[in-house]
PDB file of C-alpha atoms and ligand atoms in Angstrom:
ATOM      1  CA  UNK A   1      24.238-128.621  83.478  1.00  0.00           C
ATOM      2  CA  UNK A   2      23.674-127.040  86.809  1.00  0.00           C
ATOM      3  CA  UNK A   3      21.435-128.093  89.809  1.00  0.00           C
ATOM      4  CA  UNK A   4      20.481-125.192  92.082  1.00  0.00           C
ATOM      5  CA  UNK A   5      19.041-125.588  95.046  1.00  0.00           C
ATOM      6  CA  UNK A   6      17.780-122.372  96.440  1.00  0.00           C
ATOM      7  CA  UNK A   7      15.164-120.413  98.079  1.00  0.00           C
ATOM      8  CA  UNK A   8      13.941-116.498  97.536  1.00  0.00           C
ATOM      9  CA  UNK A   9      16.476-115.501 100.082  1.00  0.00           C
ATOM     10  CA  UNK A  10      19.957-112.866  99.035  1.00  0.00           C
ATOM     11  CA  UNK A  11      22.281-115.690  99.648  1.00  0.00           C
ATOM     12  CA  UNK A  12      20.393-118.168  97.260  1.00  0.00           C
ATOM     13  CA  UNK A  13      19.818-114.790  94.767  1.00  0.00           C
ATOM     14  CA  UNK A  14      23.809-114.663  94.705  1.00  0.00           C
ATOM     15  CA  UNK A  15      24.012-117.698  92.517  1.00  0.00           C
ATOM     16  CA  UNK A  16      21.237-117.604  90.669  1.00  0.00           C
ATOM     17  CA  UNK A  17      22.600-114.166  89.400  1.00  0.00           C
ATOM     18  CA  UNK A  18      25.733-115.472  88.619  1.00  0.00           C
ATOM     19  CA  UNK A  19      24.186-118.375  86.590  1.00  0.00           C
ATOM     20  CA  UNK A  20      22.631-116.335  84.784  1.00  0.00           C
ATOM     21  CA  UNK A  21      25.080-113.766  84.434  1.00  0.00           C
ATOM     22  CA  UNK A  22      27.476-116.419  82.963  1.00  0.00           C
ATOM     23  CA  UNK A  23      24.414-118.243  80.639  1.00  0.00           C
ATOM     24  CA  UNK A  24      25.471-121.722  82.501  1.00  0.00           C
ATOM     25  CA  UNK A  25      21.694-123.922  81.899  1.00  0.00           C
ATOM     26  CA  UNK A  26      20.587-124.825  85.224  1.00  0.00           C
ATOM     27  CA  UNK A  27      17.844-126.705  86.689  1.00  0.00           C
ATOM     28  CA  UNK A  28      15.857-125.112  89.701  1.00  0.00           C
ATOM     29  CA  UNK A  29      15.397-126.972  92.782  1.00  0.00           C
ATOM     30  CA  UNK A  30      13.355-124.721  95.095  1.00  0.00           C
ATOM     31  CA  UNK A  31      14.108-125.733  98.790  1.00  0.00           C
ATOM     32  CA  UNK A  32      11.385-123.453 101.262  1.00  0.00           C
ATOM     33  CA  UNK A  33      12.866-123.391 104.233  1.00  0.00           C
ATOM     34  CA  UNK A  34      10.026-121.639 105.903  1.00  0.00           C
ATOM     35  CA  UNK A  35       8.551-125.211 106.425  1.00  0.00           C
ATOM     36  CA  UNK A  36      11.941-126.659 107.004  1.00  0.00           C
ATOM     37  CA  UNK A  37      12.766-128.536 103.076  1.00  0.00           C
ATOM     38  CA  UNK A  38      16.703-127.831 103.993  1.00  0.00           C
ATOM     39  CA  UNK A  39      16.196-130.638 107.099  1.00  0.00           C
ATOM     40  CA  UNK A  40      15.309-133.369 104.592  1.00  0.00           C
ATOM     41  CA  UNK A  41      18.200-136.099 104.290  1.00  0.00           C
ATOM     42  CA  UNK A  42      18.359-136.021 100.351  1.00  0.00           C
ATOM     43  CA  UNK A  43      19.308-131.781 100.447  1.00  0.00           C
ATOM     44  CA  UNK A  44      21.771-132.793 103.426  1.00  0.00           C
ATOM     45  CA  UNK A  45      23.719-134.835 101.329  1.00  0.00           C
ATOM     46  CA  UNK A  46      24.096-131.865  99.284  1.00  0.00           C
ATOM     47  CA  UNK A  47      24.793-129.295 101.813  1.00  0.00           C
ATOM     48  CA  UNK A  48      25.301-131.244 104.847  1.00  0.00           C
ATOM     49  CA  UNK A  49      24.920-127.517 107.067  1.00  0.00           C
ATOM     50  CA  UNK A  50      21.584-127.117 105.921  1.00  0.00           C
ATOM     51  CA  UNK A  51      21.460-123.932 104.366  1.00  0.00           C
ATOM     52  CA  UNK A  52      20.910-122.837 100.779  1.00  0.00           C
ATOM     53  CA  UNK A  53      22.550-122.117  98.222  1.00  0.00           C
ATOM     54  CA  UNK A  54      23.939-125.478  97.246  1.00  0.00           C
ATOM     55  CA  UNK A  55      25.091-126.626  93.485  1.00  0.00           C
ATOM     56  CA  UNK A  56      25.382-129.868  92.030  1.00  0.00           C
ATOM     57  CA  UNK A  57      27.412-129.845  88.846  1.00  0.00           C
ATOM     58  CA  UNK A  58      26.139-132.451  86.683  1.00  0.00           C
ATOM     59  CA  UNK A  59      29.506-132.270  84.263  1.00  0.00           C
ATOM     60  CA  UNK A  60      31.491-133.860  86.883  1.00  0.00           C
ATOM     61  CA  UNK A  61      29.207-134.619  89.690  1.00  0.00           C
ATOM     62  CA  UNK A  62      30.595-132.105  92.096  1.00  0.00           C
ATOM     63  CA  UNK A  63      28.338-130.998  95.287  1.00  0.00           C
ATOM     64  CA  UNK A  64      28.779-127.444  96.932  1.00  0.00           C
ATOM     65  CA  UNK A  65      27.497-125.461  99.342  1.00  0.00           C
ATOM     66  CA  UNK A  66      28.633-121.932 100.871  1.00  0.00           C
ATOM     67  CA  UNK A  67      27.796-119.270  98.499  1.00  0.00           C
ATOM     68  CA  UNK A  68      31.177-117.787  97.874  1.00  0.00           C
ATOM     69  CA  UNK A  69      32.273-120.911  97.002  1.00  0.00           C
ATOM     70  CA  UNK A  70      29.893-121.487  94.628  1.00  0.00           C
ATOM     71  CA  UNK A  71      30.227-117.750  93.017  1.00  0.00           C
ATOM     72  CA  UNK A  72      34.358-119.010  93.200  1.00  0.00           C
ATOM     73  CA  UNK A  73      33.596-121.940  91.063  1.00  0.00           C
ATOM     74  CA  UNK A  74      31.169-120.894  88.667  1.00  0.00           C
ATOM     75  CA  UNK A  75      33.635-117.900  87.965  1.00  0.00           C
ATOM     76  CA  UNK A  76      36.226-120.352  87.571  1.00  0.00           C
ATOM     77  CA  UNK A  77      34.464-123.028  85.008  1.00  0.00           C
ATOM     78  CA  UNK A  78      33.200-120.340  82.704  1.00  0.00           C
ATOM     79  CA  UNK A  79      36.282-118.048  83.676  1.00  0.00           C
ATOM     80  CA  UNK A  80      33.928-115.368  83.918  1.00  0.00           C
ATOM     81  CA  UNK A  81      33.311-112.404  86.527  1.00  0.00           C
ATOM     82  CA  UNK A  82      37.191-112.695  88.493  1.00  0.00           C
ATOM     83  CA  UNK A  83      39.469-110.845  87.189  1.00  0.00           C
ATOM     84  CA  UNK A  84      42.635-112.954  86.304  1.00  0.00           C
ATOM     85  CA  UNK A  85      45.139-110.230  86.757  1.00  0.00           C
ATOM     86  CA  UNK A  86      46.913-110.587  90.337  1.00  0.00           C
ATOM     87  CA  UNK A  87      46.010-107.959  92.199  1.00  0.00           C
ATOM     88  CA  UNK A  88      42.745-107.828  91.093  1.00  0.00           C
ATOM     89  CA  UNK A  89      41.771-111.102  91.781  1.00  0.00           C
ATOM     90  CA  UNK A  90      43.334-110.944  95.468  1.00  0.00           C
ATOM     91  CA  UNK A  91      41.029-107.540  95.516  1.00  0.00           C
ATOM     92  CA  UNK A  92      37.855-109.893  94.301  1.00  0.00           C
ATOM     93  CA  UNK A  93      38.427-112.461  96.672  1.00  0.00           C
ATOM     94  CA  UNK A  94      38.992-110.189  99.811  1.00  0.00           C
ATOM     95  CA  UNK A  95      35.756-108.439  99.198  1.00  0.00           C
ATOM     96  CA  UNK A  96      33.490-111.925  98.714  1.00  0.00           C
ATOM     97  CA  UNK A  97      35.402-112.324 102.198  1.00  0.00           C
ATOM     98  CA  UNK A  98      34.180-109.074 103.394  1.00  0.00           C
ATOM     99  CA  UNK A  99      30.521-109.543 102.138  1.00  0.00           C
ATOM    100  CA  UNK A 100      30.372-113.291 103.538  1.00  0.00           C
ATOM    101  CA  UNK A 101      31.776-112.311 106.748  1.00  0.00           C
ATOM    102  CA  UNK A 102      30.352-109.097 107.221  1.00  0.00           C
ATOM    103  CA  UNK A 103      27.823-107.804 105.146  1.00  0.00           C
ATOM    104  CA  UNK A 104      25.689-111.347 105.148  1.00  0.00           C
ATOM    105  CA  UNK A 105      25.618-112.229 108.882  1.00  0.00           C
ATOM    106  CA  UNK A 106      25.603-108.633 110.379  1.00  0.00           C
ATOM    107  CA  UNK A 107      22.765-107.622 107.831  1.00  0.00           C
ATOM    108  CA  UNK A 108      21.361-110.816 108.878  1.00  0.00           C
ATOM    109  CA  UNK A 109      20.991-109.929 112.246  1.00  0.00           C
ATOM    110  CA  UNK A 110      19.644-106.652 111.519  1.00  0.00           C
ATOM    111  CA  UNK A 111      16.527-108.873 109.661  1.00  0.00           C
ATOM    112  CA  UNK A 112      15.733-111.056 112.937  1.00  0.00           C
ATOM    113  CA  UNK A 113      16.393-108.810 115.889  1.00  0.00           C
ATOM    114  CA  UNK A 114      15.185-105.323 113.819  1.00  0.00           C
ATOM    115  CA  UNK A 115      12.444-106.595 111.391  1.00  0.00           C
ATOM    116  CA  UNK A 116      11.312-110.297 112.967  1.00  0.00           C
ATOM    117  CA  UNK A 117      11.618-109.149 116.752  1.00  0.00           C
ATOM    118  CA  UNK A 118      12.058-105.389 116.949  1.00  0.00           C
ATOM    119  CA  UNK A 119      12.180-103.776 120.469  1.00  0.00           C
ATOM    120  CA  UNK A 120      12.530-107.313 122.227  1.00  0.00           C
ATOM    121  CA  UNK A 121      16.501-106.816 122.330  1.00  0.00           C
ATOM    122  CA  UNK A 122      17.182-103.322 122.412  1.00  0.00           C
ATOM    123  CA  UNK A 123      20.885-103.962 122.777  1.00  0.00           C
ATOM    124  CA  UNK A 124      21.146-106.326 119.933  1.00  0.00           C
ATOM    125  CA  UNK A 125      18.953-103.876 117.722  1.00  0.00           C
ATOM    126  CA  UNK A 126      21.577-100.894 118.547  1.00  0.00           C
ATOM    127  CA  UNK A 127      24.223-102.837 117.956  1.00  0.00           C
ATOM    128  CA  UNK A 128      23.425-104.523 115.162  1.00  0.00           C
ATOM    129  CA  UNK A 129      22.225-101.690 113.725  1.00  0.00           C
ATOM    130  CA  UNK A 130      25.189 -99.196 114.145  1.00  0.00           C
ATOM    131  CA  UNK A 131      27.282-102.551 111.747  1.00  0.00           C
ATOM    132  CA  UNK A 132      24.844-102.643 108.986  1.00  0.00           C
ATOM    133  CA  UNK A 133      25.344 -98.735 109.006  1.00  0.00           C
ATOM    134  CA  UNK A 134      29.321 -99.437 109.396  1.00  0.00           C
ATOM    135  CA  UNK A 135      29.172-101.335 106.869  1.00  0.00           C
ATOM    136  CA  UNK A 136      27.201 -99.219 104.286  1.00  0.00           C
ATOM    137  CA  UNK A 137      29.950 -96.909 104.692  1.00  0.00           C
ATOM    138  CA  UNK A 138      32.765 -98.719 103.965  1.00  0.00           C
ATOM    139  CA  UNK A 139      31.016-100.161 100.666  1.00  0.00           C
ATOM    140  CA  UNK A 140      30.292 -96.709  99.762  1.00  0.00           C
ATOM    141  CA  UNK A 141      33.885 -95.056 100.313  1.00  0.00           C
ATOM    142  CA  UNK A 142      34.576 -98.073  98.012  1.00  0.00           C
ATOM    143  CA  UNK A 143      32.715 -97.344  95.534  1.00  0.00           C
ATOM    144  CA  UNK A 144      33.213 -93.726  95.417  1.00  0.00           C
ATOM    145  CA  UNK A 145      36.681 -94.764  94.733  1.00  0.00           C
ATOM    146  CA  UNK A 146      35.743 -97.388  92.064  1.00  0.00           C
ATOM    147  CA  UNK A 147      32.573 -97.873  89.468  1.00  0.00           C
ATOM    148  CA  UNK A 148      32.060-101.486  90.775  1.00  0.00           C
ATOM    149  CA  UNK A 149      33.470-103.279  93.842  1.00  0.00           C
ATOM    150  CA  UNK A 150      37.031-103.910  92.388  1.00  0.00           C
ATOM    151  CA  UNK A 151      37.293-102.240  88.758  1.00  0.00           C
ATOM    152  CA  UNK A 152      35.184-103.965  86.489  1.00  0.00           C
ATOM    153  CA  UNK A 153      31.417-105.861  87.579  1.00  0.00           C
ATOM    154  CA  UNK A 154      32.501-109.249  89.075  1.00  0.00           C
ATOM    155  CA  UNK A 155      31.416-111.927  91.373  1.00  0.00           C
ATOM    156  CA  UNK A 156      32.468-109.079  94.382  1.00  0.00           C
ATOM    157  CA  UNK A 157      29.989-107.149  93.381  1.00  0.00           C
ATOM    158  CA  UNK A 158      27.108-110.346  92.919  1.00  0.00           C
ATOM    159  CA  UNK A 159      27.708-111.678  96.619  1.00  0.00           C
ATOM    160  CA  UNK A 160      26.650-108.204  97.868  1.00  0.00           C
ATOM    161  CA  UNK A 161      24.320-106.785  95.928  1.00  0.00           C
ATOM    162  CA  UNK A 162      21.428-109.344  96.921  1.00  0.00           C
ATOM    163  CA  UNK A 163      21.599-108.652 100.473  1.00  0.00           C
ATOM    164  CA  UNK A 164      21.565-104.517  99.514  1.00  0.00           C
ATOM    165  CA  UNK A 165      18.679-105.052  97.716  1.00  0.00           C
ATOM    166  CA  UNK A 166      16.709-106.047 101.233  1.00  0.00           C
ATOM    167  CA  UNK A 167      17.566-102.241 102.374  1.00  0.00           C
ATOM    168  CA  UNK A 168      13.926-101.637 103.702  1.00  0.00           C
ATOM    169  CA  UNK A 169      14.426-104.500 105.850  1.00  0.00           C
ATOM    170  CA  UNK A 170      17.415-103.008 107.068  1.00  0.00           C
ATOM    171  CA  UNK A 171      16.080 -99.522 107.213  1.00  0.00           C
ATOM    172  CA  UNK A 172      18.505 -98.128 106.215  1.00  0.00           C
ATOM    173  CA  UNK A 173      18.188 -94.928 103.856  1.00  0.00           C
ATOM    174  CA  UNK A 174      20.435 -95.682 100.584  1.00  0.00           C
ATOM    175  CA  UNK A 175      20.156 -91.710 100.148  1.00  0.00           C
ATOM    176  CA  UNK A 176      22.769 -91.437 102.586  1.00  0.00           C
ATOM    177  CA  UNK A 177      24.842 -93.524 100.806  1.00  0.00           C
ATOM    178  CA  UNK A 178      25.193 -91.929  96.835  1.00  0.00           C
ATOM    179  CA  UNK A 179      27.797 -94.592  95.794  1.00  0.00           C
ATOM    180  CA  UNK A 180      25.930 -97.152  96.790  1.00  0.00           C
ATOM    181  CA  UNK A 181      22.461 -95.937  95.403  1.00  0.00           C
ATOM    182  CA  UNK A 182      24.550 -95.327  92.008  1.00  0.00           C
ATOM    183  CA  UNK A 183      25.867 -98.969  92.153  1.00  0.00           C
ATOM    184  CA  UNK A 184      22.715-100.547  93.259  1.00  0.00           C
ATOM    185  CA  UNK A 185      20.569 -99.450  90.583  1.00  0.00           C
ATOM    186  CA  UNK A 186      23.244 -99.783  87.826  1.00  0.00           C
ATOM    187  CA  UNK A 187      23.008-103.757  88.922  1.00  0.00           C
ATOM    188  CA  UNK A 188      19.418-103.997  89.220  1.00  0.00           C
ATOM    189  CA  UNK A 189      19.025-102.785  85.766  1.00  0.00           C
ATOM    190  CA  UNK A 190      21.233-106.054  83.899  1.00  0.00           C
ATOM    191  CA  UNK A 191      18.955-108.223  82.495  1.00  0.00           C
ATOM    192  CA  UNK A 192      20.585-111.495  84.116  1.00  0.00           C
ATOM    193  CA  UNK A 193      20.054-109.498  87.782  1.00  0.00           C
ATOM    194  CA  UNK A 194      16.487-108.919  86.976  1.00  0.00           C
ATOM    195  CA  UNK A 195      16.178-112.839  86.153  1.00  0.00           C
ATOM    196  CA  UNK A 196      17.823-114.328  88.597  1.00  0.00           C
ATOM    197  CA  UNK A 197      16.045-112.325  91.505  1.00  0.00           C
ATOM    198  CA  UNK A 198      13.065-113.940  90.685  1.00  0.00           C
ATOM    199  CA  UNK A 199      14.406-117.179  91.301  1.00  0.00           C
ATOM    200  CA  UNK A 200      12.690-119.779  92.441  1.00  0.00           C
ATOM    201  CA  UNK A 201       9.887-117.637  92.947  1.00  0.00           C
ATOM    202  CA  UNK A 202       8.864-114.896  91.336  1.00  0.00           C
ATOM    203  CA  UNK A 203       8.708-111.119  93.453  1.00  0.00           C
ATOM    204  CA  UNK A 204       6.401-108.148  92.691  1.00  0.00           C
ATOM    205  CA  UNK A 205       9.774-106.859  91.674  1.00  0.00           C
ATOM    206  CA  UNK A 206      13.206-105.938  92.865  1.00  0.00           C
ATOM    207  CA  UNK A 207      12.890-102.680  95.870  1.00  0.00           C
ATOM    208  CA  UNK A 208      13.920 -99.225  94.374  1.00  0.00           C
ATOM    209  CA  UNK A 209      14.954 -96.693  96.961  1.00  0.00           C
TER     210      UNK A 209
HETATM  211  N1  GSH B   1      27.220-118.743 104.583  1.00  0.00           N
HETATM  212  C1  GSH B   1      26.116-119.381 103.915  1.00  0.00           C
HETATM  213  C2  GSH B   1      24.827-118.910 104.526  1.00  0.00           C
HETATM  214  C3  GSH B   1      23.643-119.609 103.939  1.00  0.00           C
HETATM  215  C4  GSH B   1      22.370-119.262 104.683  1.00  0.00           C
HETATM  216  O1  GSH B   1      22.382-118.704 105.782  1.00  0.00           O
HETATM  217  N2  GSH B   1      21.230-119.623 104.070  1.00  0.00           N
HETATM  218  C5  GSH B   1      19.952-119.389 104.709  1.00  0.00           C
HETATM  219  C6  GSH B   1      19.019-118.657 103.762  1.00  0.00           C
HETATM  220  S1  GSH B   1      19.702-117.085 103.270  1.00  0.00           S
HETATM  221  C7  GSH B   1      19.314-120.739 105.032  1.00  0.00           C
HETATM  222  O2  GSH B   1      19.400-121.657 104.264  1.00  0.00           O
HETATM  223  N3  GSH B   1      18.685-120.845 106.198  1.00  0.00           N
HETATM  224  C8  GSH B   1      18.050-122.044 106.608  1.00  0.00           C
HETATM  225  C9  GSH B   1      18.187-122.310 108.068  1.00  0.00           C
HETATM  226  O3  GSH B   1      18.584-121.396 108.798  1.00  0.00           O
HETATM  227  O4  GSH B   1      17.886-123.428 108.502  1.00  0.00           O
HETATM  228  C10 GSH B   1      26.173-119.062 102.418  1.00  0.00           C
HETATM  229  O5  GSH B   1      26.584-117.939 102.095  1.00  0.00           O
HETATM  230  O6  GSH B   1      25.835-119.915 101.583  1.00  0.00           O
END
């Protein structure tokens, strides 16, 4: 058994996904951090950096937080969603590295300067801006090159699909990008995706482009 403590945010979606994508039982803990839950001394214990995701795993009492981590584990314990082959699963891991340093925090920043606080910091919104588009490229040369991230669906393609699914907030126009459009909806139409998006709390629905 699996505690999750999460909000409706694409970093907490990433796990929830995978949870459900691997059938693990879990037990929601919702954590709203729009009136500051991830501050309380209880969840710090948990994820002492006071962000969600964070897992307990009741088998043998282990706490995480970081979402690739998580994804790592969970793929691990159920040996599910990484590939085991070598290069593969170098190819896995390098892309969770590419979506946790890149994708998350630079589409990130696109949310607060572009959608929170558009026009106050013109240079930040270019900037910022001109990455998230960077970056849409280079996922969809990837996957014009490959049907999922690396080969076959996998926790690669989990970490980043949650944060492409906020593309409005982004503004960015997935027509542009073909691979990525094909990808995105192939996702958004597995039953454990459509599930775990609506973790804790459930949306009107997941965006379409
Ligand atoms: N690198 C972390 C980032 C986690 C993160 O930024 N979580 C946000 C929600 S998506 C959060 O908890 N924010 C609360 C805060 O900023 O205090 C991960 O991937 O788990």
């Amino acid at each position: 058994m699996i505690d999750l403590y999460t909000w409706s945010t694409p970093n907490g979606r990433k796990v929830s996904i995978m949870l459900e994508e691997v059938g693990l039982p879990y037990t929601v803990h919702a954590v709203d951090i729009s009136k500051d839950e991830q501050f309380k001394p209880e969840f710090l214990k948990i994820s002492p950096n006071n962000r969600i995701p964070a897992i307990v795993d009741r088998d043998n009492d282990l706490p995480l937080f970081e979402s690739g981590a998580i994804l790592m584990y969970l793929a691990e314990k159920t040996g599910k969603l990484m590939p085991t082959q070598e290069r593969a699963r170098w190819h896995t891991v390098q892309w969770l590295m590419w979506q946790m340093g890149g994708i998350g925090p630079m589409l990130g920043q696109i949310h607060h300067f572009l959608r929170a606080a558009k026009g106050k910091a013109p240079y930040a919104d270019e900037r910022y801006l001109n990455e998230g588009k960077r970056l849409y490229g280079v996922l969809d040369r990837q996957l014009g090159r490959s049907e999922f991230v690396v080969g076959a669906y996998s926790i690669a393609d989990i970490s980043i699909w949650p944060w492409i699914s906020r593309f409005e907030w982004q503004t960015i126009d997935m027509n542009e990008h073909p691979n990525v459009l094909r990808w995105y909806k192939a996702i958004a139409a597995r039953p454990a995706v459509e599930k775990g998006y609506h973790v804790p709390v459930k949306q009107p629905g997941i965006p379409m482009p």
